[in-house]
Short mmCIF file of C-alpha atoms and ligand atoms in Angstrom, two decimals:
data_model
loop_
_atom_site.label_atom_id
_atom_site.label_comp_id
_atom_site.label_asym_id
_atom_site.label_seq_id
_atom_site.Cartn_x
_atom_site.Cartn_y
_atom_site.Cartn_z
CA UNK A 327 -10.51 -22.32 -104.51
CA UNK A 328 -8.97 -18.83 -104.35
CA UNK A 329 -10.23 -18.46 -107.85
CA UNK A 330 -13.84 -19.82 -107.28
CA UNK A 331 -14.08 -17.10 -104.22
CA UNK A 332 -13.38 -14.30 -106.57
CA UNK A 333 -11.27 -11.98 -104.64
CA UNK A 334 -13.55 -12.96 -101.39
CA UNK A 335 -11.67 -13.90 -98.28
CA UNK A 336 -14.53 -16.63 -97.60
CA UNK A 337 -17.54 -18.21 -99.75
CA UNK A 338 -19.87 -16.46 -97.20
CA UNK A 339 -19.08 -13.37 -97.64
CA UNK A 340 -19.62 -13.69 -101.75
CA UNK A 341 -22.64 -15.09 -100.59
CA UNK A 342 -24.00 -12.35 -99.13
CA UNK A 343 -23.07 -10.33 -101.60
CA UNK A 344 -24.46 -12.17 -104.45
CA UNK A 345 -27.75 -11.64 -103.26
CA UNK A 346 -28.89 -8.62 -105.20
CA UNK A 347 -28.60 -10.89 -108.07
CA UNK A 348 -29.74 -14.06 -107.15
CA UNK A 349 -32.99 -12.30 -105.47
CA UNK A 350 -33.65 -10.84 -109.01
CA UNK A 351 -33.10 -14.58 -110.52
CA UNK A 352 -35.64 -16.18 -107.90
CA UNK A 353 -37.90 -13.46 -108.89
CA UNK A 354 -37.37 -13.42 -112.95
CA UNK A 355 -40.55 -14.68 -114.84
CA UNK A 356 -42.40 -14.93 -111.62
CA UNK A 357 -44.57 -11.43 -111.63
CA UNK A 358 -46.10 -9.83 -114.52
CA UNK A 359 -44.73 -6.82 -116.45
CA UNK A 360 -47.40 -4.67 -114.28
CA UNK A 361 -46.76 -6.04 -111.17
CA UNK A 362 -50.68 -7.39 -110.68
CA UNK A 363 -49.96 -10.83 -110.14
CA UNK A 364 -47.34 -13.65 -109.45
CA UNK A 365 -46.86 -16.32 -112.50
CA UNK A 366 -46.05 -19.26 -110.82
CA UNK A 367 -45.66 -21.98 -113.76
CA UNK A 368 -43.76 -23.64 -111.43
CA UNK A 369 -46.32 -25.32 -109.36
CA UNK A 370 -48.89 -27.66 -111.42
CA UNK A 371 -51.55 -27.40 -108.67
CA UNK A 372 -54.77 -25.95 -110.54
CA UNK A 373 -57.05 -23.09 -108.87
CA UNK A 374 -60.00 -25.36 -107.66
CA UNK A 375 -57.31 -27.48 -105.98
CA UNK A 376 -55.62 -24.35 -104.33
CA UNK A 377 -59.03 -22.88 -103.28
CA UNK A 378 -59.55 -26.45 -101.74
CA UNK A 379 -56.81 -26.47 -99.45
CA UNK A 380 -57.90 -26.19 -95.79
CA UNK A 381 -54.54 -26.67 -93.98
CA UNK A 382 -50.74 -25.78 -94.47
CA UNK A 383 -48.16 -28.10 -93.44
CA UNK A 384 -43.93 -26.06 -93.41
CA UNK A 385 -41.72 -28.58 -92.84
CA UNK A 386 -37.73 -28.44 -93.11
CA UNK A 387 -34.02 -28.30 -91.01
CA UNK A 388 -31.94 -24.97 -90.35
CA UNK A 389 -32.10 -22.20 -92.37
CA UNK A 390 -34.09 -23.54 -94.23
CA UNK A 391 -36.40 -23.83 -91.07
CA UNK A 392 -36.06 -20.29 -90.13
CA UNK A 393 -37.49 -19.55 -93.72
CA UNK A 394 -40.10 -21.67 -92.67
CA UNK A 395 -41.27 -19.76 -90.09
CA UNK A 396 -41.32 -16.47 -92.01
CA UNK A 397 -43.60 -18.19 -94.76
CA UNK A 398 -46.23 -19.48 -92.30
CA UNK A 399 -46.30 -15.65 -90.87
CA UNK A 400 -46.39 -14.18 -94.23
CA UNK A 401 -49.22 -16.72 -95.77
CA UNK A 402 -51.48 -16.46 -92.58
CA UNK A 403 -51.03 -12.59 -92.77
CA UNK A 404 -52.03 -12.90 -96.34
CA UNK A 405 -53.98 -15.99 -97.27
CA UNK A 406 -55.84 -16.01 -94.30
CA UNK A 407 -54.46 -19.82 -94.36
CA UNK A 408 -53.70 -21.77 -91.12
CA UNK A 409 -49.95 -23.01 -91.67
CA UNK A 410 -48.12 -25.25 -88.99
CA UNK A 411 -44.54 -24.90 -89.25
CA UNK A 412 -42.81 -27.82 -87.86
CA UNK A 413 -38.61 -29.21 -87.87
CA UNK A 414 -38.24 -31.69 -90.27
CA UNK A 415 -36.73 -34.27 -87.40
CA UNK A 416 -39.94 -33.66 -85.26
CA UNK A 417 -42.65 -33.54 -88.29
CA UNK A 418 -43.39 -37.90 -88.60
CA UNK A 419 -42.80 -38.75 -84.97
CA UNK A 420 -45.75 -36.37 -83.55
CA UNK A 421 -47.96 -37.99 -85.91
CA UNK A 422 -49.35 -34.84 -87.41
CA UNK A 423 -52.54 -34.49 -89.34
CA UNK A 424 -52.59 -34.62 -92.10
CA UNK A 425 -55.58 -35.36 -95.27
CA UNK A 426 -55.95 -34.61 -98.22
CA UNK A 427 -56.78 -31.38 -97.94
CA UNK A 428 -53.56 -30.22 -96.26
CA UNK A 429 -50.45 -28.72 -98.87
CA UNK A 430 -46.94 -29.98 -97.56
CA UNK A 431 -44.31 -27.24 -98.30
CA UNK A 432 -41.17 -28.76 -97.87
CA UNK A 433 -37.64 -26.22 -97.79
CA UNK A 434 -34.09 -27.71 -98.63
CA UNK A 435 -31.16 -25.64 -100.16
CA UNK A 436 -29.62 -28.56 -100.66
CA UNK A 437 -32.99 -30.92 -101.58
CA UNK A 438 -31.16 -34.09 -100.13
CA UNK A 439 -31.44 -33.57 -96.15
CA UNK A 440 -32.57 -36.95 -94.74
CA UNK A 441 -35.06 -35.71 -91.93
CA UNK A 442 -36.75 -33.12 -94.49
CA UNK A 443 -37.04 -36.19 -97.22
CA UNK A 444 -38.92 -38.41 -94.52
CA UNK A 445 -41.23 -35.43 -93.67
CA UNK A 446 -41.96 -35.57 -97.32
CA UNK A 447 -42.56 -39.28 -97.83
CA UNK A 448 -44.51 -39.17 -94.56
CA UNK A 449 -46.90 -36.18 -96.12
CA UNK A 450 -46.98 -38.46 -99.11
CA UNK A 451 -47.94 -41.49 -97.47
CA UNK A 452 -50.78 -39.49 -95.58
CA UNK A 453 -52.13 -38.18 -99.08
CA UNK A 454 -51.03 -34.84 -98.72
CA UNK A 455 -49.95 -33.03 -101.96
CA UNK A 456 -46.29 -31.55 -101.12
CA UNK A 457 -44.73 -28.80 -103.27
CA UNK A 458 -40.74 -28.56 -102.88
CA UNK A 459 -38.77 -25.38 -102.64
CA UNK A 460 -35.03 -26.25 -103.23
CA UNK A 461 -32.26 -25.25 -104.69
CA UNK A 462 -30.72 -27.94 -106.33
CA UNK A 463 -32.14 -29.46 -109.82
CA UNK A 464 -33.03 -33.01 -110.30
CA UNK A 465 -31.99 -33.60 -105.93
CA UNK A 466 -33.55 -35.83 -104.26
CA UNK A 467 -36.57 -33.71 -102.86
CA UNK A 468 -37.19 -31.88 -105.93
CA UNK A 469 -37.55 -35.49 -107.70
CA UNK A 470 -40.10 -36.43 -105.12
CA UNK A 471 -42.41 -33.86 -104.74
CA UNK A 472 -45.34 -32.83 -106.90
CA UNK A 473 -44.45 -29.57 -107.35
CA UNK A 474 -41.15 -27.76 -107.25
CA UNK A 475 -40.57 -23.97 -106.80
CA UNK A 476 -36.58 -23.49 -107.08
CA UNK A 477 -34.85 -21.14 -105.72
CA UNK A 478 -32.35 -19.60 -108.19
CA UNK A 479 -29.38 -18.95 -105.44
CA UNK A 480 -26.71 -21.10 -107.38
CA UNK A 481 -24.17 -23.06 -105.36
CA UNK A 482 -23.59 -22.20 -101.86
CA UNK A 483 -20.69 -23.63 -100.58
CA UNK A 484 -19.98 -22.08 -96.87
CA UNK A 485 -21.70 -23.77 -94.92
CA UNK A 486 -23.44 -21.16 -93.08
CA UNK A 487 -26.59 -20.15 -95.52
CA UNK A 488 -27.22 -16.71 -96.38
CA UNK A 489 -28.38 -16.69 -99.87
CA UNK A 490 -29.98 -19.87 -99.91
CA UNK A 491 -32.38 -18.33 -96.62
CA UNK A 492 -33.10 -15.13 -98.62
CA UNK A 493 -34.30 -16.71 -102.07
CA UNK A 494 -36.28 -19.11 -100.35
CA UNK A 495 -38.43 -16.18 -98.31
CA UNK A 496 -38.71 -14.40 -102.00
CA UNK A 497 -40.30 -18.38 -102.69
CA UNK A 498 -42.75 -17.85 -99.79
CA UNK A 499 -43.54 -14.19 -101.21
CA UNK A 500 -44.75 -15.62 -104.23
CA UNK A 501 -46.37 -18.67 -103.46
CA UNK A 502 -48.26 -15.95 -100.50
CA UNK A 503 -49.17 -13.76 -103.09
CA UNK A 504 -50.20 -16.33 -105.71
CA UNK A 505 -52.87 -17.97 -103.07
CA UNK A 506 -53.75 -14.72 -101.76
CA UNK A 507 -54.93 -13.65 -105.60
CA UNK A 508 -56.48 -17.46 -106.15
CA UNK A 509 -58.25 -17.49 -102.95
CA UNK A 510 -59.29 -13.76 -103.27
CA UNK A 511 -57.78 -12.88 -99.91
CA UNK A 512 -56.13 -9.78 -101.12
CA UNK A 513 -57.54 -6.81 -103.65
CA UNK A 514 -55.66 -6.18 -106.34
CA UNK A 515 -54.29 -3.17 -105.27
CA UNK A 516 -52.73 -4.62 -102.30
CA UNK A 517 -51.11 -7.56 -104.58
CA UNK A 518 -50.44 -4.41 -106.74
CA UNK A 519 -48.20 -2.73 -103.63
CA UNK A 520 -46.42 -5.86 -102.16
CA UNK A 521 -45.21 -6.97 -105.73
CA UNK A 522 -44.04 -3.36 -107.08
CA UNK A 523 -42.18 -3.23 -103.15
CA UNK A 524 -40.66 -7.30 -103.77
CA UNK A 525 -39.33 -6.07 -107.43
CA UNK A 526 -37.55 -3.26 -105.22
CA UNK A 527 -35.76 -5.60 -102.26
CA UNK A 528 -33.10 -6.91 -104.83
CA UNK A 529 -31.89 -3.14 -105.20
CA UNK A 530 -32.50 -2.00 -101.64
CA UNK A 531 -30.53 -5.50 -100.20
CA UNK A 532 -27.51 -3.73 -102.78
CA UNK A 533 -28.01 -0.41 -101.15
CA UNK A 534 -27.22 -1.90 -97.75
CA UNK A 535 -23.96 -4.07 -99.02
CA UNK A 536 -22.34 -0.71 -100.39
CA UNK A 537 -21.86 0.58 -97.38
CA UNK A 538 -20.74 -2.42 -94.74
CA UNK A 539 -17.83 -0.04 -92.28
CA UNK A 540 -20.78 0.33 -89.85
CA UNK A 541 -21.49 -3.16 -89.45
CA UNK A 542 -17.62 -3.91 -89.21
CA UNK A 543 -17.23 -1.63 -86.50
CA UNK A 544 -19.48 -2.96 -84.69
CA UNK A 545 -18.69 -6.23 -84.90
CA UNK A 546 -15.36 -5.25 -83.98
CA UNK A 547 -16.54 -4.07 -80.79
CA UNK A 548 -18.52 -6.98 -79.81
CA UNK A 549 -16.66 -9.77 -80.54
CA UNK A 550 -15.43 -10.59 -77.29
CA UNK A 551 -18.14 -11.18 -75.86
CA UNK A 552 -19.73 -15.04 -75.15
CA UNK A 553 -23.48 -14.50 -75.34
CA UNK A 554 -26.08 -12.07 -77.34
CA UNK A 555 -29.47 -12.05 -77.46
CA UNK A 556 -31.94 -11.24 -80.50
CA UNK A 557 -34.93 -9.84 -79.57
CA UNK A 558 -38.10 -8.85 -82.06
CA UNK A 559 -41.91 -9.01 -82.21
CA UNK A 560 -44.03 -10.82 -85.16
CA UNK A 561 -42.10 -11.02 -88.68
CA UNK A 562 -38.88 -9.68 -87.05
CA UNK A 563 -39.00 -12.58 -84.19
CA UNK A 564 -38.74 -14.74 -87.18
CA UNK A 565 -35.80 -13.23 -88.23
CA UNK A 566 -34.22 -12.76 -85.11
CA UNK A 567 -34.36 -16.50 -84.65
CA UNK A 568 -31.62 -16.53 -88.13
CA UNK A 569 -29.81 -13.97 -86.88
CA UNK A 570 -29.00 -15.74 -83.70
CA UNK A 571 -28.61 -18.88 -85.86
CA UNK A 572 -25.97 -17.43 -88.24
CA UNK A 573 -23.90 -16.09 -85.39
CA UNK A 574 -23.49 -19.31 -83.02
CA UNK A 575 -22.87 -21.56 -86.20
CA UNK A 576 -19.84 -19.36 -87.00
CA UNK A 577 -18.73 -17.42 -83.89
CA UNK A 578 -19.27 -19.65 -81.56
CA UNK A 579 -20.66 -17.06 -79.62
CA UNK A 580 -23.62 -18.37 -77.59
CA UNK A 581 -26.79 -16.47 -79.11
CA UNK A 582 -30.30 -16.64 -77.93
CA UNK A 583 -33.57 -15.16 -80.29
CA UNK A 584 -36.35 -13.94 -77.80
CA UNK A 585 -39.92 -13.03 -78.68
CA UNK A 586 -39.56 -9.29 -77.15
CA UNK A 587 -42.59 -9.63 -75.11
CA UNK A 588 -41.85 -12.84 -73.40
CA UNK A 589 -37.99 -11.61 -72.64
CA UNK A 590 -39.50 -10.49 -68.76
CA UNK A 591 -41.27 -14.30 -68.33
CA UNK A 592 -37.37 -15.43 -67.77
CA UNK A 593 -34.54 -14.07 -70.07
CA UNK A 594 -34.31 -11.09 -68.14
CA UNK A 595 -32.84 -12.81 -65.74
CA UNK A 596 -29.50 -12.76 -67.86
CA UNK A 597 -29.79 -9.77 -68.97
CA UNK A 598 -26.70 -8.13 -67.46
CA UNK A 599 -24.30 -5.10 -67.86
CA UNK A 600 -23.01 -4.60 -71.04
CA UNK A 601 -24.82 -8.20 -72.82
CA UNK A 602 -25.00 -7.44 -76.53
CA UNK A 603 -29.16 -7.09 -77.77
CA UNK A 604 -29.61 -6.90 -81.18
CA UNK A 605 -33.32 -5.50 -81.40
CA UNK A 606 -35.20 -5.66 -84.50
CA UNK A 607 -38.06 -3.07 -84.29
CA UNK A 608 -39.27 -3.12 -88.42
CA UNK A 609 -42.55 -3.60 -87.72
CA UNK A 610 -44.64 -0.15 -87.56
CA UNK A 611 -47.52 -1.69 -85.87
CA UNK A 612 -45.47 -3.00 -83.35
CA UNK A 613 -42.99 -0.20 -83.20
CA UNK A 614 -43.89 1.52 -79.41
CA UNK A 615 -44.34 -1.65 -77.82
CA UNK A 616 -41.27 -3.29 -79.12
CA UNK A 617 -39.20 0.43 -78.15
CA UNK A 618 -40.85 -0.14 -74.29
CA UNK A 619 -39.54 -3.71 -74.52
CA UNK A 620 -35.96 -2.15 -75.51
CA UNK A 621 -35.93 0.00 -72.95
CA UNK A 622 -36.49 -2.84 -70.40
CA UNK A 623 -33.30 -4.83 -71.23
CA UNK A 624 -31.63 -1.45 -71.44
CA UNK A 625 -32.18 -0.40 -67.81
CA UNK A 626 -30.56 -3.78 -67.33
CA UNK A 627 -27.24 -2.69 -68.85
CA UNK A 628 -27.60 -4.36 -71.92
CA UNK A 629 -26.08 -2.44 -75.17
CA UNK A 630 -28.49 -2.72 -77.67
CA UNK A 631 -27.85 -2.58 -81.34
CA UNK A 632 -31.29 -1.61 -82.94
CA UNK A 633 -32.09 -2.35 -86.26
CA UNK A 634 -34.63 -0.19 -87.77
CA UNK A 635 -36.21 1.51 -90.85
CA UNK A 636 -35.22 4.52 -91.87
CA UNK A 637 -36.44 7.40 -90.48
CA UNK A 638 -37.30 5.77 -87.12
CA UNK A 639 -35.25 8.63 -84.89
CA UNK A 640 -36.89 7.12 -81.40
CA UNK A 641 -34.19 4.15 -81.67
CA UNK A 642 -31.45 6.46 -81.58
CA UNK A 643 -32.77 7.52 -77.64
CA UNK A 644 -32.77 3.63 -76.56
CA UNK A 645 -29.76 1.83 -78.66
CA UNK A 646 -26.11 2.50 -78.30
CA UNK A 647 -26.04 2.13 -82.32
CA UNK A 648 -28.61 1.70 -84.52
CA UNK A 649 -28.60 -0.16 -88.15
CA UNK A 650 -31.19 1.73 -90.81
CA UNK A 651 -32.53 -0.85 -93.20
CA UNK A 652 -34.53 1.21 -96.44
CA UNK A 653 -38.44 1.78 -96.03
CA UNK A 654 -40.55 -1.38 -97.61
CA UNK A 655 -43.86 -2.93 -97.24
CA UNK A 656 -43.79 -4.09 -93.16
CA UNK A 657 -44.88 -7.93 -94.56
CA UNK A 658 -41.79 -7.73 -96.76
CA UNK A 659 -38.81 -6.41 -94.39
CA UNK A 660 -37.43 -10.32 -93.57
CA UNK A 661 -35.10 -9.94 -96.68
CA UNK A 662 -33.74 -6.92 -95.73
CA UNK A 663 -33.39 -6.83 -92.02
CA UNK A 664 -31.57 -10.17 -92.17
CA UNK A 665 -28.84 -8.60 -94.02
CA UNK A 666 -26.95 -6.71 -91.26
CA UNK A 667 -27.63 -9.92 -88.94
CA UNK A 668 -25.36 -11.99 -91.56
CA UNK A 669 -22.71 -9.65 -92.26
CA UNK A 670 -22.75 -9.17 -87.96
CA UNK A 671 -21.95 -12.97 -87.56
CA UNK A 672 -19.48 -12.57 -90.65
CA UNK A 673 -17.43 -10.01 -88.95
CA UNK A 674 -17.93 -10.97 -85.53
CA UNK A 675 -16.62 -14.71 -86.57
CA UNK A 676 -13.62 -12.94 -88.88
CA UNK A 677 -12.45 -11.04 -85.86
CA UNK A 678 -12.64 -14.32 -83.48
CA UNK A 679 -10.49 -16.17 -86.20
CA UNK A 680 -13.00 -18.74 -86.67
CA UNK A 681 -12.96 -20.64 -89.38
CA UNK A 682 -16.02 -19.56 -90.98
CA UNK A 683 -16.82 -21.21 -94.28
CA UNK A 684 -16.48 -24.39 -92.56
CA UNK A 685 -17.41 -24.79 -88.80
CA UNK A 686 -16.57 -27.09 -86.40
CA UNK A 687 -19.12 -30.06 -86.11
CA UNK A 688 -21.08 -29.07 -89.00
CA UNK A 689 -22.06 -30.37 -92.42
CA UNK A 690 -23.46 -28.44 -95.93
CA UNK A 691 -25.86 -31.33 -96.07
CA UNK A 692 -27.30 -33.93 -93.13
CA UNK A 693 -27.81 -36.68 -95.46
CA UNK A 694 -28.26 -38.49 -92.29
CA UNK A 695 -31.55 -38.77 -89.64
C1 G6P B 858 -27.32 -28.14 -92.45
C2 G6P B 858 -26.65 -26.86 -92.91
C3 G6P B 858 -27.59 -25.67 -92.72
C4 G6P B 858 -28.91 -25.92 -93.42
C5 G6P B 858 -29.54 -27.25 -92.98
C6 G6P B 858 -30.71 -27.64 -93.86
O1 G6P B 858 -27.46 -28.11 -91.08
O2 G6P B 858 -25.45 -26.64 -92.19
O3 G6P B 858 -27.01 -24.48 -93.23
O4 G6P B 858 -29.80 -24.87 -93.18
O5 G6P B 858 -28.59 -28.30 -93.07
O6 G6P B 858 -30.21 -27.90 -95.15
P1 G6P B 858 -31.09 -27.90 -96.44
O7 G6P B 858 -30.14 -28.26 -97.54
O8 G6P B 858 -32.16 -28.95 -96.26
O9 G6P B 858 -31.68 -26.56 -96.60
#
């Protein structure tokens, strides 16, 4: 085992750091030489069929989930597509609906997670195409669906997914971009902009692992505490919902994700002195009203750790410490910003001697319902 972690003290951690790499493989053969469009050979579903499709169904457990909920953002921003994003376990029991003209996307690292494989069979038995995006050749799902987009993460073994998550947003990038060009949804220039920026997150996600002392501090300092809350608005509420994710799964540390704007309809309520915030402000549209939404929980006490672009000096004036993450396209910053939320739980779990590749109650794959 010591071997297979490659002078790693846990699986997760060479996770996270493999992900330059495996970003780059999810992406290889996918976008043309000049960056004007996305080659997805992958999925057999012809144009007239795509420009058919009047409804999106997401559907999967987790992580895997959480990627879920970036792709429906990222392919209504994009595609102009309505997607409903739904857990796996919940999907067949509210009875959704479903025709023909509704695309199941299904998400599994592992492809063989027994709630996501009845959400499947229950798209199927409705008549619903479903395309797969999975990780594991020849599993289960991948065997099932019509279509399969894999994700080119190789094994993950801590249980805890880091690089599974991140190759399976650069899956929703594409498939985005691909309808987006189909559907004419986006110019070319646009498609032009987001793919040159994509082909530039595998390098930018290696800036950000070169340096990790500030992150390691930090976690250092909050460990001790119980609870944390994860605050954002649009794309980084999606993330914010896998950064608190990662951290209870391996800390232990009771984490909470909050829409920013809906923190004062209740959360505020435990907002008290010194509570750790992470607050995710990558989103230049949303920038001011996400810094007046800081500043809130900070008059409460709370010590907020802001994660931000680069650049973005107000943060400094409302966050105890701020995290820079480099300057990308705003659709694209899920990759990124996600980062410093894994290596956070990493070192935050490290320092409360959890065990982290392998925490308590929980199992790599649910091959149960
Ligand atoms: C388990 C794992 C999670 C994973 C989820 C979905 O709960 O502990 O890390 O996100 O299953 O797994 P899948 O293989 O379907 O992505």
């Amino acid at each position: 085992e010591q071997a297979e972690k490659q002078g790693y003290e846990h699986f997760m951690l060479k996770e996270i750091f493999e992900q330059p790499k495996v970003l780059r493989d999810t992406v290889r053969g996918r976008i043309s030489d000049d960056n004007s469009s996305v080659l997805l050979k992958d999925i057999s579903l012809g144009r007239e069929e795509i420009k058919k499709i009047k409804k999106l169904f997401i559907t999967a457990c987790g992580t895997a989930y959480h990627a879920g909920v970036v792709g429906k953002y990222v392919i209504e921003k994009l595609v102009r597509l309505p997607v409903e994003v739904d857990i796996a376990s919940e999907y067949r029991y509210r009875d959704p609906i479903i025709d023909p003209d509704s695309l199941v996307i299904v998400i599994s690292q592992s492809g063989e997670t027994a709630d996501t494989l009845a959400a499947l069979r229950e798209a199927h038995r409705k008549g619903a195409r479903v395309i797969a995006v999975t990780n594991v050749v020849d599993s289960s799902i991948a065997r099932e669906a019509d279509d399969v987009i894999y994700t080119w993460a190789g094994p993950e073994i801590a249980v805890a997914s880091t690089k599974a998550y991140t190759t399976q947003l650069i899956a929703m990038y594409l498939l985005a971009l691909y309808f987006a060009e189909i559907r004419g949804t986006l110019q070319g220039s646009e498609i032009n902009e987001i793919l040159t920026s994509l082909r530039q997150v595998p390098g930018q996600v290696q800036e950000m692992l070169n340096d990790t002392a500030q992150i390691q501090d930090f976690a250092g300092q909050y460990a001790r505490h119980e609870n944390a809350f994860f605050i954002g608005r649009g794309l980084d509420y999606t993330v914010a919902t896998e950064g608190a994710l990662k951290l209870k799964e391996i800390s232990y540390i009771h984490a909470e994700a909050y829409a920013a704007g809906e923190l004062k309809h209740g959360t505020l309520a435990l907002i008290v002195e010194n509570m750790p915030v992470v607050a995710l402000a990558t989103q230049p549209a949303l920038l001011e009203k996400m810094i007046s939404n800081i500043k809130e929980v900070h008059a409460r006490g709370a010590s907020i750790i802001g994660v931000a672009l680069e650049g973005i000096a107000e943060m400094e004036e409302v966050s105890e410490k701020v995290i820079y993450i480099p300057r990308t396209h705003p659709v694209l910053t899920s990759v990124l910003t996600v980062v410093p939320l894994q290596l956070l739980a990493y070192y935050m779990a490290v320092a409360r001697g959890c065990d982290v590749d392998k925490p308590r109650n929980l199992a790599k794959a649910v091959t149960v319902e």
